[in-house]
CSV table of N, CA and C in Angstrom, one decimal:
chain,number,residue,atom,x,y,z
A,336,MET,N,-28.1,-6.5,-4.7
A,336,MET,CA,-27.0,-5.8,-5.2
A,336,MET,C,-26.8,-6.2,-6.6
A,337,THR,N,-26.6,-5.3,-7.5
A,337,THR,CA,-26.2,-5.6,-8.9
A,337,THR,C,-24.9,-5.2,-9.2
A,338,HIS,N,-24.3,-5.7,-10.2
A,338,HIS,CA,-23.0,-5.4,-10.7
A,338,HIS,C,-22.8,-5.7,-12.1
A,339,PHE,N,-21.9,-5.1,-12.8
A,339,PHE,CA,-21.7,-5.2,-14.2
A,339,PHE,C,-20.7,-6.4,-14.5
A,340,LYS,N,-21.0,-7.1,-15.5
A,340,LYS,CA,-20.0,-8.2,-15.9
A,340,LYS,C,-19.3,-7.7,-17.1
A,341,TYR,N,-17.9,-7.5,-16.9
A,341,TYR,CA,-17.1,-7.0,-17.9
A,341,TYR,C,-16.4,-8.1,-18.7
A,342,THR,N,-16.2,-7.9,-20.0
A,342,THR,CA,-15.4,-8.7,-20.7
A,342,THR,C,-13.9,-8.5,-20.4
A,343,ASP,N,-13.0,-9.4,-20.8
A,343,ASP,CA,-11.7,-9.3,-20.6
A,343,ASP,C,-11.2,-7.9,-21.3
A,344,LYS,N,-11.7,-7.8,-22.5
A,344,LYS,CA,-11.2,-6.6,-23.2
A,344,LYS,C,-11.7,-5.3,-22.5
A,345,GLU,N,-12.8,-5.2,-21.9
A,345,GLU,CA,-13.3,-4.0,-21.1
A,345,GLU,C,-12.5,-3.9,-19.9
A,346,ILE,N,-12.1,-5.0,-19.2
A,346,ILE,CA,-11.3,-4.9,-18.1
A,346,ILE,C,-9.9,-4.4,-18.3
A,347,ASN,N,-9.3,-4.8,-19.5
A,347,ASN,CA,-8.1,-4.3,-19.9
A,347,ASN,C,-8.2,-2.8,-20.2
A,348,GLU,N,-9.3,-2.3,-20.7
A,348,GLU,CA,-9.4,-0.9,-21.0
A,348,GLU,C,-9.6,-0.2,-19.7
A,349,LEU,N,-10.4,-0.6,-18.7
A,349,LEU,CA,-10.7,0.1,-17.6
A,349,LEU,C,-9.4,0.1,-16.7
A,350,VAL,N,-8.7,-0.9,-16.5
A,350,VAL,CA,-7.4,-0.8,-15.6
A,350,VAL,C,-6.4,0.1,-16.2
A,351,LYS,N,-6.4,0.4,-17.5
A,351,LYS,CA,-5.5,1.5,-18.0
A,351,LYS,C,-5.8,2.8,-17.4
A,352,THR,N,-7.0,3.1,-17.0
A,352,THR,CA,-7.4,4.3,-16.4
A,352,THR,C,-7.3,4.4,-14.9
A,353,MET,N,-6.8,3.5,-14.3
A,353,MET,CA,-6.5,3.4,-12.8
A,353,MET,C,-5.6,4.5,-12.4
A,354,ILE,N,-5.9,5.2,-11.3
A,354,ILE,CA,-5.0,6.2,-10.8
A,354,ILE,C,-4.6,6.0,-9.4
A,355,ILE,N,-3.2,6.0,-9.3
A,355,ILE,CA,-2.6,5.6,-7.8
A,355,ILE,C,-2.6,7.0,-7.2
A,356,ILE,N,-3.1,6.9,-6.0
A,356,ILE,CA,-3.2,8.2,-5.2
A,356,ILE,C,-1.9,8.0,-4.1
A,357,MET,N,-1.2,9.2,-4.1
A,357,MET,CA,-0.1,9.3,-3.0
A,357,MET,C,-0.5,10.3,-2.0
A,358,ASP,N,-0.3,10.0,-0.7
A,358,ASP,CA,-0.6,11.0,0.3
A,358,ASP,C,0.2,12.2,0.3
A,359,THR,N,-0.4,13.2,0.6
A,359,THR,CA,0.3,14.6,0.5
A,359,THR,C,1.5,14.6,1.6
A,360,ARG,N,1.5,13.7,2.6
A,360,ARG,CA,2.6,13.8,3.6
A,360,ARG,C,3.7,12.8,3.2
A,361,GLU,N,3.5,12.1,2.0
A,361,GLU,CA,4.6,11.2,1.7
A,361,GLU,C,5.9,11.9,1.4
A,362,LYS,N,7.1,11.4,2.0
A,362,LYS,CA,8.3,12.1,1.6
A,362,LYS,C,9.3,11.0,1.0
A,363,ASN,N,10.3,11.7,0.4
A,363,ASN,CA,11.4,10.8,-0.2
A,363,ASN,C,10.8,9.8,-1.2
A,364,SER,N,9.9,10.2,-2.0
A,364,SER,CA,9.3,9.2,-3.0
A,364,SER,C,9.6,9.5,-4.4
A,365,VAL,N,10.7,10.2,-4.6
A,365,VAL,CA,11.1,10.4,-6.0
A,365,VAL,C,11.3,9.2,-6.9
A,366,HIS,N,11.9,8.2,-6.2
A,366,HIS,CA,12.0,6.9,-7.0
A,366,HIS,C,10.7,6.3,-7.4
A,367,ILE,N,9.7,6.5,-6.6
A,367,ILE,CA,8.4,5.9,-6.9
A,367,ILE,C,7.7,6.7,-8.0
A,368,ILE,N,7.8,8.0,-7.8
A,368,ILE,CA,7.2,8.9,-8.8
A,368,ILE,C,7.9,8.6,-10.2
A,369,ASP,N,9.3,8.6,-10.3
A,369,ASP,CA,9.9,8.3,-11.5
A,369,ASP,C,9.4,7.0,-12.0
A,370,TYR,N,9.3,5.9,-11.3
A,370,TYR,CA,8.8,4.7,-11.8
A,370,TYR,C,7.4,4.9,-12.5
A,371,PHE,N,6.5,5.6,-11.7
A,371,PHE,CA,5.2,5.8,-12.4
A,371,PHE,C,5.2,6.6,-13.7
A,372,LYS,N,6.2,7.6,-13.7
A,372,LYS,CA,6.3,8.3,-15.0
A,372,LYS,C,6.9,7.4,-16.2
A,373,GLN,N,7.8,6.7,-15.8
A,373,GLN,CA,8.4,5.8,-16.8
A,373,GLN,C,7.4,4.8,-17.4
A,374,LYS,N,6.5,4.4,-16.5
A,374,LYS,CA,5.5,3.4,-17.0
A,374,LYS,C,4.2,3.9,-17.3
A,375,ASN,N,4.1,5.3,-17.4
A,375,ASN,CA,2.8,6.0,-17.7
A,375,ASN,C,1.8,5.7,-16.8
A,376,VAL,N,2.1,5.5,-15.5
A,376,VAL,CA,1.0,5.2,-14.5
A,376,VAL,C,0.4,6.6,-14.1
A,377,GLN,N,-0.8,6.7,-14.2
A,377,GLN,CA,-1.5,8.0,-13.6
A,377,GLN,C,-1.4,7.9,-12.2
A,378,MET,N,-1.2,9.2,-11.7
A,378,MET,CA,-1.0,9.5,-10.3
A,378,MET,C,-1.5,10.8,-9.8
A,379,LYS,N,-2.0,10.8,-8.6
A,379,LYS,CA,-2.3,12.2,-8.2
A,379,LYS,C,-2.0,12.2,-6.6
A,380,ILE,N,-1.8,13.3,-6.2
A,380,ILE,CA,-1.4,13.6,-4.8
A,380,ILE,C,-2.6,14.2,-4.0
A,381,GLN,N,-3.0,13.5,-3.0
A,381,GLN,CA,-4.1,14.0,-2.2
A,381,GLN,C,-4.0,13.4,-0.7
A,382,LYS,N,-4.7,14.0,0.2
A,382,LYS,CA,-4.6,13.5,1.5
A,382,LYS,C,-5.3,12.1,1.6
A,383,ILE,N,-4.6,11.2,2.2
A,383,ILE,CA,-5.2,9.9,2.5
A,383,ILE,C,-5.1,9.7,4.1
A,384,ASP,N,-6.1,9.2,4.7
A,384,ASP,CA,-6.1,9.1,6.1
A,384,ASP,C,-5.5,7.8,6.6
A,385,THR,N,-5.4,6.8,5.7
A,385,THR,CA,-4.7,5.6,6.1
A,385,THR,C,-3.6,5.3,5.0
A,386,GLY,N,-2.4,5.0,5.4
A,386,GLY,CA,-1.4,4.6,4.4
A,386,GLY,C,-0.8,5.7,3.6
A,387,ASP,N,0.1,5.4,2.8
A,387,ASP,CA,0.8,6.3,1.9
A,387,ASP,C,0.4,6.3,0.6
A,388,TYR,N,-0.3,5.2,0.0
A,388,TYR,CA,-0.8,5.0,-1.3
A,388,TYR,C,-2.1,4.2,-1.2
A,389,SER,N,-2.9,4.7,-2.3
A,389,SER,CA,-4.1,3.9,-2.5
A,389,SER,C,-4.4,4.0,-4.1
A,390,PHE,N,-5.6,3.7,-4.4
A,390,PHE,CA,-5.9,3.8,-5.9
A,390,PHE,C,-7.5,4.1,-6.1
A,391,MET,N,-7.7,4.6,-7.3
A,391,MET,CA,-9.1,4.8,-7.6
A,391,MET,C,-9.3,4.5,-9.1
A,392,LEU,N,-10.6,4.3,-9.5
A,392,LEU,CA,-11.0,4.3,-10.9
A,392,LEU,C,-11.8,5.4,-11.2
A,393,PRO,N,-11.4,6.3,-12.2
A,393,PRO,CA,-12.2,7.5,-12.5
A,393,PRO,C,-13.4,7.1,-13.2
A,394,ALA,N,-14.5,8.0,-13.1
A,394,ALA,CA,-15.8,7.7,-13.8
A,394,ALA,C,-15.6,7.5,-15.3
A,395,ASN,N,-16.3,6.6,-15.7
A,395,ASN,CA,-16.3,6.2,-17.1
A,395,ASN,C,-17.7,5.6,-17.5
A,396,PRO,N,-18.6,6.7,-17.6
A,396,PRO,CA,-20.1,6.2,-17.8
A,396,PRO,C,-20.4,5.2,-19.1
A,397,GLU,N,-19.5,5.4,-20.2
A,397,GLU,CA,-19.7,4.6,-21.4
A,397,GLU,C,-19.4,3.1,-21.1
A,398,MET,N,-18.5,2.8,-19.9
A,398,MET,CA,-18.2,1.4,-19.3
A,398,MET,C,-19.0,1.1,-18.2
A,399,GLY,N,-20.0,2.0,-17.7
A,399,GLY,CA,-20.7,1.6,-16.6
A,399,GLY,C,-20.2,2.1,-15.3
A,400,VAL,N,-19.1,2.8,-15.3
A,400,VAL,CA,-18.5,3.4,-14.0
A,400,VAL,C,-19.1,4.9,-13.9
A,401,MET,N,-20.1,5.0,-13.1
A,401,MET,CA,-20.8,6.2,-13.2
A,401,MET,C,-20.1,7.4,-12.3
A,402,ARG,N,-19.2,7.0,-11.5
A,402,ARG,CA,-18.6,8.0,-10.6
A,402,ARG,C,-17.2,7.6,-10.2
A,403,ASP,N,-16.4,8.5,-9.8
A,403,ASP,CA,-15.1,8.0,-9.4
A,403,ASP,C,-15.2,7.0,-8.2
A,404,THR,N,-14.4,6.0,-8.3
A,404,THR,CA,-14.6,4.9,-7.4
A,404,THR,C,-13.2,4.8,-6.6
A,405,TYR,N,-13.3,4.9,-5.3
A,405,TYR,CA,-12.1,4.8,-4.5
A,405,TYR,C,-12.1,3.5,-3.7
A,406,PHE,N,-10.9,2.8,-3.7
A,406,PHE,CA,-10.9,1.5,-3.1
A,406,PHE,C,-10.3,1.5,-1.7
A,407,LYS,N,-10.7,0.5,-0.8
A,407,LYS,CA,-10.2,0.6,0.5
A,407,LYS,C,-9.0,-0.5,0.6
A,408,SER,N,-8.0,0.0,-0.1
A,408,SER,CA,-6.6,-0.9,-0.2
A,408,SER,C,-5.5,0.3,0.0
A,409,PHE,N,-4.6,0.0,0.9
A,409,PHE,CA,-3.6,1.0,1.2
A,409,PHE,C,-2.3,0.2,1.4
A,410,VAL,N,-1.3,1.0,0.9
A,410,VAL,CA,0.3,0.6,1.2
A,410,VAL,C,0.7,1.8,2.0
A,411,GLU,N,1.4,1.3,3.1
A,411,GLU,CA,2.2,2.1,4.0
A,411,GLU,C,3.6,1.8,3.6
A,412,ARG,N,4.4,2.8,3.3
A,412,ARG,CA,5.9,2.6,3.1
A,412,ARG,C,6.8,3.0,4.2
A,413,LYS,N,7.7,2.2,4.6
A,413,LYS,CA,8.7,2.4,5.6
A,413,LYS,C,10.1,2.1,5.0
A,414,ASN,N,11.0,2.9,5.4
A,414,ASN,CA,12.3,2.7,4.7
A,414,ASN,C,13.2,1.6,5.4
A,415,SER,N,13.0,1.2,6.6
A,415,SER,CA,13.9,0.4,7.3
A,415,SER,C,13.4,-0.2,8.6
A,416,VAL,N,14.0,-1.0,9.3
A,416,VAL,CA,13.7,-1.5,10.7
A,416,VAL,C,13.7,-0.3,11.7
A,417,ASP,N,14.7,0.6,11.4
A,417,ASP,CA,15.0,1.8,12.1
A,417,ASP,C,13.6,2.6,12.1
A,418,GLU,N,13.0,2.8,11.0
A,418,GLU,CA,11.9,3.7,10.9
A,418,GLU,C,10.7,3.0,11.7
A,419,ILE,N,10.6,1.6,11.6
A,419,ILE,CA,9.5,1.0,12.3
A,419,ILE,C,9.8,1.1,13.9
A,420,CYS,N,11.1,0.9,14.3
A,420,CYS,CA,11.4,1.1,15.7
A,420,CYS,C,11.1,2.5,16.1
A,421,GLY,N,11.3,3.5,15.2
A,421,GLY,CA,11.0,4.8,15.6
A,421,GLY,C,9.4,4.9,15.8
A,422,ASN,N,8.6,4.2,15.0
A,422,ASN,CA,7.2,4.4,15.2
A,422,ASN,C,6.7,3.5,16.4
A,423,LEU,N,7.5,2.7,17.0
A,423,LEU,CA,7.2,2.0,18.2
A,423,LEU,C,7.7,2.6,19.5
A,424,GLN,N,8.2,3.8,19.5
A,424,GLN,CA,8.6,4.4,20.8
A,424,GLN,C,7.5,4.9,21.5
A,425,LYS,N,7.7,5.1,22.8
A,425,LYS,CA,6.6,5.5,23.7
A,425,LYS,C,5.9,6.8,23.3
A,426,ASP,N,6.7,7.8,22.7
A,426,ASP,CA,6.1,9.0,22.3
A,426,ASP,C,5.4,9.0,20.9
A,427,THR,N,5.7,7.9,20.1
A,427,THR,CA,5.2,8.0,18.7
A,427,THR,C,4.4,6.7,18.5
A,428,GLN,N,4.3,5.7,19.3
A,428,GLN,CA,3.6,4.5,19.0
A,428,GLN,C,2.0,4.7,18.9
A,429,GLN,N,1.5,5.6,19.6
A,429,GLN,CA,0.0,5.9,19.5
A,429,GLN,C,-0.3,6.2,18.1
A,430,ALA,N,0.4,7.1,17.4
A,430,ALA,CA,0.1,7.5,16.1
A,430,ALA,C,0.2,6.3,15.1
A,431,PHE,N,1.2,5.5,15.2
A,431,PHE,CA,1.2,4.2,14.5
A,431,PHE,C,0.1,3.3,14.7
A,432,ILE,N,-0.1,3.0,15.9
A,432,ILE,CA,-1.3,2.1,16.3
A,432,ILE,C,-2.7,2.7,15.8
A,433,ASN,N,-2.8,4.1,15.9
A,433,ASN,CA,-4.0,4.7,15.4
A,433,ASN,C,-4.1,4.4,13.8
A,434,GLU,N,-3.0,4.4,13.1
A,434,GLU,CA,-3.0,4.2,11.7
A,434,GLU,C,-3.6,2.7,11.4
A,435,LEU,N,-3.0,1.7,12.2
A,435,LEU,CA,-3.4,0.4,12.2
A,435,LEU,C,-4.8,0.2,12.5
A,436,ILE,N,-5.4,0.9,13.5
A,436,ILE,CA,-6.7,0.8,13.8
A,436,ILE,C,-7.7,1.4,12.6
A,437,ARG,N,-7.2,2.5,12.1
A,437,ARG,CA,-7.9,3.0,10.8
A,437,ARG,C,-7.8,2.0,9.7
A,438,SER,N,-6.9,1.2,9.6
A,438,SER,CA,-6.7,0.2,8.5
A,438,SER,C,-7.6,-0.9,8.6
A,439,GLN,N,-8.3,-1.2,9.8
A,439,GLN,CA,-9.3,-2.2,10.0
A,439,GLN,C,-10.4,-2.4,9.0
A,440,GLY,N,-10.5,-3.5,8.5
A,440,GLY,CA,-11.5,-3.6,7.4
A,440,GLY,C,-11.0,-3.3,6.0
A,441,ASN,N,-9.8,-2.9,5.9
A,441,ASN,CA,-9.4,-2.5,4.5
A,441,ASN,C,-8.2,-3.5,4.2
A,442,ARG,N,-7.8,-3.5,2.9
A,442,ARG,CA,-6.6,-4.2,2.6
A,442,ARG,C,-5.4,-3.2,2.9
A,443,PHE,N,-4.5,-3.8,3.8
A,443,PHE,CA,-3.5,-2.9,4.3
A,443,PHE,C,-2.2,-3.7,4.4
A,444,VAL,N,-1.1,-3.1,3.8
A,444,VAL,CA,0.3,-3.7,3.9
A,444,VAL,C,1.2,-2.7,4.1
A,445,ILE,N,2.3,-3.1,4.8
A,445,ILE,CA,3.6,-2.2,5.0
A,445,ILE,C,4.6,-2.8,4.0
A,446,PHE,N,5.1,-1.9,3.2
A,446,PHE,CA,6.1,-2.3,2.3
A,446,PHE,C,7.4,-1.6,2.9
A,447,VAL,N,8.4,-2.3,3.2
A,447,VAL,CA,9.6,-1.9,3.8
A,447,VAL,C,10.8,-1.9,2.7
A,448,GLU,N,11.3,-0.7,2.5
A,448,GLU,CA,12.4,-0.5,1.5
A,448,GLU,C,13.7,-1.1,2.0
A,449,ASP,N,13.8,-2.4,2.4
A,449,ASP,CA,15.0,-3.0,2.9
A,449,ASP,C,14.8,-4.6,2.6
A,450,GLU,N,15.5,-4.9,1.6
A,450,GLU,CA,15.3,-6.4,1.1
A,450,GLU,C,15.9,-7.3,2.3
A,451,HIS,N,16.8,-6.8,3.2
A,451,HIS,CA,17.2,-7.6,4.3
A,451,HIS,C,16.6,-7.3,5.5
A,452,PHE,N,15.4,-6.8,5.5
A,452,PHE,CA,14.6,-6.5,6.8
A,452,PHE,C,14.5,-7.7,7.7
A,453,ASP,N,14.2,-8.8,7.3
A,453,ASP,CA,14.0,-10.0,8.3
A,453,ASP,C,15.4,-10.3,8.9
A,454,GLU,N,16.4,-10.3,8.2
A,454,GLU,CA,17.8,-10.5,8.6
A,454,GLU,C,18.2,-9.4,9.5
A,455,ASN,N,18.0,-8.2,9.2
A,455,ASN,CA,18.4,-7.0,10.1
A,455,ASN,C,17.6,-7.1,11.4
A,456,LEU,N,16.3,-7.5,11.3
A,456,LEU,CA,15.5,-7.5,12.4
A,456,LEU,C,16.0,-8.6,13.4
A,457,ALA,N,16.3,-9.8,12.8
A,457,ALA,CA,16.6,-10.9,13.6
A,457,ALA,C,18.0,-10.8,14.3
A,458,GLN,N,18.9,-10.1,13.6
A,458,GLN,CA,20.2,-9.9,14.1
A,458,GLN,C,20.4,-8.6,14.8
A,459,GLY,N,19.4,-7.8,15.0
A,459,GLY,CA,19.4,-6.6,15.7
A,459,GLY,C,20.4,-5.5,14.9
A,460,LYS,N,20.5,-5.6,13.6
A,460,LYS,CA,21.1,-4.7,12.8
A,460,LYS,C,20.3,-3.4,12.6
A,461,TYR,N,20.2,-2.7,13.6
A,461,TYR,CA,19.4,-1.4,13.6
A,461,TYR,C,19.9,-0.5,14.8
A,462,ARG,N,19.6,0.8,14.6
A,462,ARG,CA,20.1,1.7,15.6
A,462,ARG,C,19.5,1.6,17.0
A,463,SER,N,18.2,1.3,17.0
A,463,SER,CA,17.5,1.2,18.4
A,463,SER,C,18.0,0.2,19.2
A,464,LYS,N,17.9,0.4,20.4
A,464,LYS,CA,18.2,-0.6,21.5
A,464,LYS,C,17.2,-1.6,21.8
A,465,TYR,N,16.0,-1.6,20.9
A,465,TYR,CA,14.9,-2.5,21.1
A,465,TYR,C,15.6,-3.9,20.8
A,466,ASP,N,15.2,-4.8,21.8
A,466,ASP,CA,15.7,-6.2,21.7
A,466,ASP,C,15.1,-6.8,20.5
A,467,PRO,N,15.9,-7.6,19.6
A,467,PRO,CA,15.5,-8.1,18.5
A,467,PRO,C,14.4,-9.1,18.7
A,468,LYS,N,14.4,-9.9,19.7
A,468,LYS,CA,13.4,-10.9,20.0
A,468,LYS,C,12.0,-10.3,20.4
A,469,ALA,N,12.1,-9.2,21.3
A,469,ALA,CA,11.0,-8.4,21.7
A,469,ALA,C,10.4,-7.6,20.5
A,470,LEU,N,11.2,-7.1,19.7
A,470,LEU,CA,10.8,-6.4,18.4
A,470,LEU,C,10.1,-7.3,17.6
A,471,LYS,N,10.5,-8.5,17.3
A,471,LYS,CA,9.8,-9.5,16.5
A,471,LYS,C,8.6,-9.9,17.1
A,472,GLY,N,8.6,-10.1,18.4
A,472,GLY,CA,7.2,-10.4,19.0
A,472,GLY,C,6.2,-9.3,18.9
A,473,ARG,N,6.7,-8.1,19.1
A,473,ARG,CA,5.7,-7.0,19.1
A,473,ARG,C,5.2,-6.8,17.6
A,474,LEU,N,6.0,-7.0,16.7
A,474,LEU,CA,5.5,-6.8,15.2
A,474,LEU,C,4.6,-7.8,14.9
A,475,GLU,N,4.8,-9.1,15.3
A,475,GLU,CA,4.0,-10.2,14.9
A,475,GLU,C,2.6,-10.1,15.8
A,476,SER,N,2.7,-9.6,16.9
A,476,SER,CA,1.5,-9.4,17.7
A,476,SER,C,0.7,-8.4,17.1
A,477,LEU,N,1.3,-7.3,16.6
A,477,LEU,CA,0.6,-6.2,15.9
A,477,LEU,C,-0.1,-6.7,14.6
A,478,LYS,N,0.6,-7.6,13.9
A,478,LYS,CA,0.2,-8.1,12.6
A,478,LYS,C,-1.1,-8.9,12.8
A,479,VAL,N,-1.1,-9.7,13.8
A,479,VAL,CA,-2.2,-10.5,14.1
A,479,VAL,C,-3.4,-9.7,14.6
A,480,LYS,N,-3.2,-8.8,15.5
A,480,LYS,CA,-4.2,-8.0,16.1
A,480,LYS,C,-4.8,-7.0,15.0
A,481,TYR,N,-4.0,-6.4,14.1
A,481,TYR,CA,-4.6,-5.5,13.2
A,481,TYR,C,-4.7,-5.9,11.8
A,482,ASN,N,-4.4,-7.3,11.6
A,482,ASN,CA,-4.6,-8.0,10.2
A,482,ASN,C,-3.9,-7.3,9.0
A,483,PHE,N,-2.6,-7.1,9.1
A,483,PHE,CA,-1.8,-6.5,8.1
A,483,PHE,C,-0.5,-7.4,7.8
A,484,GLU,N,0.1,-7.2,6.9
A,484,GLU,CA,1.5,-7.8,6.6
A,484,GLU,C,2.6,-6.9,6.4
A,485,ILE,N,3.8,-7.3,6.6
A,485,ILE,CA,4.9,-6.5,6.3
A,485,ILE,C,5.7,-7.1,5.2
A,486,CYS,N,6.0,-6.5,4.0
A,486,CYS,CA,6.6,-7.0,3.0
A,486,CYS,C,7.9,-6.2,2.7
A,487,PRO,N,9.0,-7.0,2.9
A,487,PRO,CA,10.3,-6.3,2.6
A,487,PRO,C,10.6,-6.5,1.1
A,488,MET,N,11.3,-5.4,0.6
A,488,MET,CA,11.7,-5.3,-0.8
A,488,MET,C,12.8,-4.3,-1.0
A,489,SER,N,13.4,-4.5,-2.2
A,489,SER,CA,14.5,-3.5,-2.5
A,489,SER,C,13.7,-2.2,-2.9
A,490,LYS,N,14.5,-1.1,-2.6
A,490,LYS,CA,13.9,0.3,-2.9
A,490,LYS,C,13.6,0.4,-4.4
A,491,THR,N,14.4,-0.4,-5.3
A,491,THR,CA,14.1,-0.2,-6.7
A,491,THR,C,12.8,-0.9,-7.1
A,492,LEU,N,12.3,-1.8,-6.3
A,492,LEU,CA,11.1,-2.4,-6.7
A,492,LEU,C,9.8,-1.8,-6.0
A,493,ILE,N,9.9,-0.9,-5.1
A,493,ILE,CA,8.7,-0.4,-4.5
A,493,ILE,C,7.6,0.2,-5.3
A,494,GLY,N,8.0,1.0,-6.4
A,494,GLY,CA,7.1,1.5,-7.2
A,494,GLY,C,6.4,0.4,-8.2
A,495,HIS,N,7.2,-0.4,-8.5
A,495,HIS,CA,6.7,-1.6,-9.4
A,495,HIS,C,5.7,-2.5,-8.5
A,496,ASN,N,6.0,-2.7,-7.2
A,496,ASN,CA,5.1,-3.5,-6.4
A,496,ASN,C,3.8,-2.7,-6.0
A,497,ILE,N,4.0,-1.5,-5.8
A,497,ILE,CA,2.7,-0.7,-5.5
A,497,ILE,C,1.8,-0.8,-6.6
A,498,TYR,N,2.2,-0.5,-7.8
A,498,TYR,CA,1.5,-0.4,-9.0
A,498,TYR,C,0.9,-1.7,-9.3
A,499,HIS,N,1.6,-2.9,-9.2
A,499,HIS,CA,1.1,-4.1,-9.6
A,499,HIS,C,0.2,-4.7,-8.4
A,500,ARG,N,0.3,-4.4,-7.2
A,500,ARG,CA,-0.6,-4.7,-6.2
A,500,ARG,C,-2.0,-4.2,-6.5
A,501,PHE,N,-2.0,-2.8,-6.8
A,501,PHE,CA,-3.3,-2.2,-7.1
A,501,PHE,C,-3.8,-2.7,-8.4
A,502,LEU,N,-3.0,-2.8,-9.4
A,502,LEU,CA,-3.5,-3.3,-10.7
A,502,LEU,C,-4.2,-4.6,-10.7
A,503,TYR,N,-3.7,-5.5,-10.0
A,503,TYR,CA,-4.3,-7.0,-9.9
A,503,TYR,C,-5.5,-6.9,-8.9
A,504,GLN,N,-5.4,-6.1,-7.9
A,504,GLN,CA,-6.7,-6.0,-7.1
A,504,GLN,C,-7.8,-5.5,-7.9
A,505,LEU,N,-7.6,-4.3,-8.7
A,505,LEU,CA,-8.6,-3.8,-9.6
A,505,LEU,C,-9.0,-4.8,-10.6
A,506,ARG,N,-8.2,-5.6,-11.2
A,506,ARG,CA,-8.6,-6.5,-12.2
A,506,ARG,C,-9.6,-7.5,-11.5
A,507,HIS,N,-9.2,-8.0,-10.4
A,507,HIS,CA,-10.0,-8.9,-9.6
A,507,HIS,C,-11.5,-8.3,-9.3
A,508,PHE,N,-11.5,-7.1,-8.8
A,508,PHE,CA,-12.7,-6.6,-8.4
A,508,PHE,C,-13.6,-6.2,-9.8
A,509,LEU,N,-13.0,-5.9,-10.8
A,509,LEU,CA,-13.8,-5.9,-12.0
A,509,LEU,C,-14.3,-7.2,-12.5
A,510,LYS,N,-13.5,-8.2,-12.4
A,510,LYS,CA,-13.8,-9.5,-12.9
A,510,LYS,C,-14.9,-10.2,-12.2
A,511,TYR,N,-15.0,-9.9,-10.8
A,511,TYR,CA,-15.8,-10.6,-10.0
A,511,TYR,C,-17.0,-9.6,-9.4
A,512,GLY,N,-17.1,-8.5,-10.1
A,512,GLY,CA,-18.2,-7.6,-9.9
A,512,GLY,C,-18.2,-7.0,-8.4
A,513,GLN,N,-16.9,-6.7,-7.9
A,513,GLN,CA,-16.8,-6.1,-6.6
A,513,GLN,C,-16.6,-4.7,-6.7
A,514,LEU,N,-17.1,-3.9,-7.7
A,514,LEU,CA,-16.9,-2.6,-8.0
A,514,LEU,C,-18.2,-1.9,-7.4
């Protein structure tokens, strides 16, 4: 297997061309789109089979990137403990688990737009009748089984965190020849 060795200057130029992909089914994302617009982050909307967001590097033959390159890194966005509880109901849990199965072998994280997620979870501050201890156990078991993390954050930081997660992954891939 061969790879290009990019200089820091070339890496800086290439990461400027990164495009964040937002799934066509993603809803209530105006705050994220606004963040990307404010920061001049390129974005496109297309169907993604796993997660709500991913990223790609467009072809740039002058720099050795001969075709559009899509990365197996995904962010799933949830708005609260309530949404996660909704995903774990008997009639909806299979769709959620199928998403976790599709995420296997990829970089996958769930960003929850609730900076008090852990506290709300532990204290049962959500609408569902799901016992807090049982819900915590279920989530921890799923995280181990499907190798993902849940990262709580404020709604105002989600666009920032999506962008920087992908930016630094791309920098790493370029620096260490994993393109």
